[in-house]
Short mmCIF file of C-alpha atoms in Angstrom, two decimals:
data_model
loop_
_atom_site.label_atom_id
_atom_site.label_comp_id
_atom_site.label_asym_id
_atom_site.label_seq_id
_atom_site.Cartn_x
_atom_site.Cartn_y
_atom_site.Cartn_z
CA LYS A 1073 0.00 0.00 0.00
CA ALA A 1074 2.80 2.45 0.85
CA GLN A 1075 4.44 1.80 -2.53
CA GLN A 1076 1.16 2.53 -4.33
CA GLU A 1077 0.76 5.78 -2.38
CA LEU A 1078 4.32 6.80 -3.30
CA ASP A 1079 3.70 5.99 -6.98
CA ASP A 1080 0.49 8.06 -6.93
CA TRP A 1081 2.29 10.95 -5.25
CA GLN A 1082 5.05 10.88 -7.85
CA ALA A 1083 2.49 10.75 -10.68
CA CYS A 1084 0.56 13.72 -9.26
CA SER A 1085 3.80 15.67 -8.88
CA ARG A 1086 4.69 15.07 -12.52
CA VAL A 1087 1.22 16.04 -13.77
CA SER A 1088 1.51 19.36 -11.93
CA GLY A 1089 5.00 20.01 -13.34
CA GLY A 1090 6.95 18.95 -10.28
CA THR A 1091 9.09 15.99 -9.40
CA LEU A 1092 10.27 14.00 -6.42
CA ASN A 1093 14.04 14.13 -6.18
CA HIS A 1094 15.32 10.60 -5.58
CA ALA A 1095 18.58 11.89 -4.09
CA LYS A 1096 16.71 13.89 -1.44
CA THR A 1097 14.25 11.15 -0.52
CA ALA A 1098 14.54 8.76 2.41
CA THR A 1099 12.19 6.53 4.35
CA TRP A 1100 11.83 5.01 7.77
CA ILE A 1101 10.09 1.68 8.22
CA CYS A 1102 9.01 1.41 11.83
CA GLU A 1103 7.13 -1.03 13.96
CA HIS A 1104 5.66 -0.25 17.34
CA VAL A 1105 5.54 -3.15 19.78
CA TRP A 1106 3.86 -3.38 23.16
CA SER A 1107 6.44 -3.88 25.90
CA ASP A 1108 5.35 -4.24 29.50
CA ASP A 1109 3.17 -1.17 30.00
CA HIS A 1110 3.97 1.06 26.99
CA TRP A 1111 4.58 1.12 23.25
CA ARG A 1112 8.13 1.22 21.99
CA MET A 1113 9.58 1.50 18.52
CA ARG A 1114 11.62 -1.34 17.03
CA ILE A 1115 14.73 0.29 15.67
CA ASP A 1116 16.46 -2.52 13.80
CA LYS A 1117 16.70 -2.75 10.03
CA SER A 1118 15.39 -6.31 9.99
CA LEU A 1119 11.86 -5.11 9.30
CA PRO A 1120 10.97 -6.14 5.78
CA GLY A 1121 10.13 -3.69 3.04
CA THR A 1122 11.72 -1.40 0.53
CA LEU A 1123 10.11 1.51 -1.29
CA HIS A 1124 11.11 2.45 -4.82
CA LEU A 1125 10.99 5.75 -6.68
CA GLU A 1126 11.79 6.62 -10.28
CA ASP A 1127 14.90 8.73 -10.61
CA GLU A 1128 15.50 11.50 -13.18
CA GLU A 1129 16.11 8.94 -15.95
CA GLY A 1130 12.90 7.05 -15.17
CA VAL A 1131 14.67 4.06 -13.59
CA ARG A 1132 13.02 2.67 -10.44
CA ARG A 1133 15.51 2.66 -7.62
CA PRO A 1134 15.14 1.85 -3.93
CA ILE A 1135 14.79 4.83 -1.60
CA LYS A 1136 17.47 5.27 1.04
CA ARG A 1137 16.22 3.58 4.21
CA LEU A 1138 17.09 5.08 7.58
CA LYS A 1139 16.93 3.79 11.12
CA PRO A 1140 14.25 5.57 13.17
CA THR A 1141 17.03 7.26 15.17
CA GLU A 1142 18.70 8.71 12.04
CA ASP A 1143 17.73 12.22 11.01
CA HIS A 1144 16.90 13.38 7.50
CA LYS A 1145 16.74 17.03 6.48
CA ILE A 1146 13.37 17.74 4.88
CA LEU A 1147 12.56 21.30 3.80
CA GLY A 1148 15.24 22.63 6.13
CA VAL A 1149 14.10 20.65 9.18
CA HIS A 1150 15.98 17.67 10.62
CA ILE A 1151 13.31 15.02 11.20
CA THR A 1152 13.65 11.63 12.92
CA ALA A 1153 11.05 8.90 13.15
CA ASP A 1154 11.63 8.52 16.89
CA HIS A 1155 11.06 12.26 17.51
CA THR A 1156 14.25 12.89 19.48
CA TRP A 1157 15.12 16.07 17.49
CA LYS A 1158 18.79 15.99 18.51
CA ALA A 1159 20.14 17.27 15.18
CA GLN A 1160 17.48 19.98 14.87
CA THR A 1161 17.98 21.12 18.47
CA ALA A 1162 21.73 21.37 17.85
CA GLN A 1163 21.18 23.37 14.67
CA LEU A 1164 18.79 25.80 16.36
CA ARG A 1165 21.18 26.23 19.27
CA GLU A 1166 24.03 26.99 16.82
CA GLN A 1167 21.84 29.64 15.18
CA GLY A 1168 21.09 31.14 18.58
CA VAL A 1169 24.76 31.18 19.60
CA ALA A 1170 25.74 32.83 16.29
CA PHE A 1171 23.00 35.46 16.66
CA ALA A 1172 24.05 36.18 20.26
CA ALA A 1173 27.68 36.56 19.14
CA ARG A 1174 26.67 39.11 16.49
CA VAL A 1175 24.58 41.07 19.00
CA ARG A 1176 27.38 40.96 21.60
CA THR A 1177 29.88 42.61 19.22
CA ARG A 1178 27.55 45.39 17.99
CA LYS A 1179 27.17 48.80 19.60
CA ASN A 1180 23.45 49.57 19.46
CA LYS A 1181 22.51 53.17 20.20
CA ILE A 1182 18.81 52.47 20.62
CA LYS A 1183 18.03 49.92 23.36
CA SER A 1184 14.92 48.63 21.66
CA ASP A 1185 16.85 47.63 18.51
CA VAL A 1186 18.14 44.44 20.15
CA TRP A 1187 14.70 43.45 21.40
CA PHE A 1188 13.20 44.15 17.97
CA ALA A 1189 15.95 42.09 16.30
CA THR A 1190 15.38 39.24 18.75
CA LYS A 1191 11.67 39.12 18.02
CA SER A 1192 11.88 39.71 14.27
CA MET A 1193 15.15 38.05 13.19
CA ILE A 1194 16.15 35.11 15.37
CA TRP A 1195 12.58 34.26 16.24
CA ALA A 1196 11.75 34.18 12.51
CA SER A 1197 14.61 31.69 12.03
CA PHE A 1198 13.34 29.57 14.91
CA SER A 1199 9.63 29.67 14.10
CA TYR A 1200 9.71 27.77 10.79
CA PRO A 1201 11.21 24.48 12.07
CA LEU A 1202 9.38 24.70 15.40
CA ARG A 1203 6.07 24.09 13.66
CA ALA A 1204 7.28 20.57 12.85
CA LEU A 1205 8.89 19.80 16.23
CA THR A 1206 7.82 18.82 19.70
CA LEU A 1207 10.55 20.03 22.03
CA SER A 1208 10.77 19.65 25.78
CA TRP A 1209 11.03 22.73 27.95
CA GLU A 1210 14.68 21.80 28.66
CA ASN A 1211 15.51 21.59 24.94
CA TRP A 1212 13.83 24.92 24.25
CA ASN A 1213 15.70 26.56 27.14
CA SER A 1214 19.02 25.21 25.81
CA ILE A 1215 18.22 26.80 22.44
CA MET A 1216 17.05 30.15 23.83
CA SER A 1217 19.50 30.62 26.72
CA PRO A 1218 22.43 31.96 24.61
CA VAL A 1219 20.08 34.41 22.89
CA LEU A 1220 18.39 35.62 26.07
CA GLU A 1221 21.67 35.87 28.00
CA VAL A 1222 22.88 38.52 25.55
CA CYS A 1223 19.65 40.04 24.28
CA LEU A 1224 17.81 40.64 27.56
CA PRO A 1225 20.34 43.03 29.20
CA ARG A 1226 20.70 45.23 26.10
CA PRO A 1227 17.17 46.67 26.20
CA GLY A 1228 17.24 46.85 30.01
CA PHE A 1229 15.86 43.48 31.17
CA ALA A 1230 17.66 41.47 33.85
CA ARG A 1231 19.15 38.19 32.60
CA ASN A 1232 16.94 36.31 35.06
CA PHE A 1233 13.80 38.23 34.07
CA PRO A 1234 10.78 36.00 34.85
CA ARG A 1235 10.14 33.80 31.81
CA VAL A 1236 6.41 33.75 32.50
CA VAL A 1237 6.37 37.53 31.88
CA LEU A 1238 8.82 37.32 28.99
CA PHE A 1239 6.77 34.69 27.14
CA GLY A 1240 3.40 35.98 28.33
CA PRO A 1241 1.02 37.67 25.87
CA HIS A 1242 0.75 41.47 25.68
CA ARG A 1243 -2.87 41.40 26.84
CA TYR A 1244 -1.61 40.12 30.23
CA GLN A 1245 1.28 42.65 30.32
CA GLY A 1246 3.79 40.07 29.05
CA GLN A 1247 6.49 40.78 26.48
CA GLY A 1248 4.92 38.49 23.86
CA LEU A 1249 8.05 36.53 22.98
CA PRO A 1250 6.70 33.32 21.42
CA HIS A 1251 7.72 30.01 22.93
#
């Protein structure tokens, strides 16, 4: 059934003038098994099944198969079948560290410039992949801490400014920083 769905998807893409790039395509084949009192994912490659996709020359080739713990970058987001998000969390943290380093070295004359840049620039970079992720509070704090450490003092906030106020909506007198 999965192969038929993939074939239909590829056919629809071609009819509309698009294509599925074989080199950028990967698949996970997962099985969930009941173990004691919860479901767990089998992560071995012994599960049967291979999906095929036509390449640019029209030759059917098998799609690269990944373990559920392996990430694959899809539309700029590192996805894993087991939803651990390690690669994506690391990438977002690197973006935050780089942004904080740029802010740290700049002399801003207007205090609100840093806060505006935080909300409009780095948050814009974070918001796209976050729609596809489910991060723990600890992961999100590890991503945001380098940004907030540098960007809170510049406009006059204390580094340990209450996060409930920082992330709270404007209608409740919060700062409206999305989280």
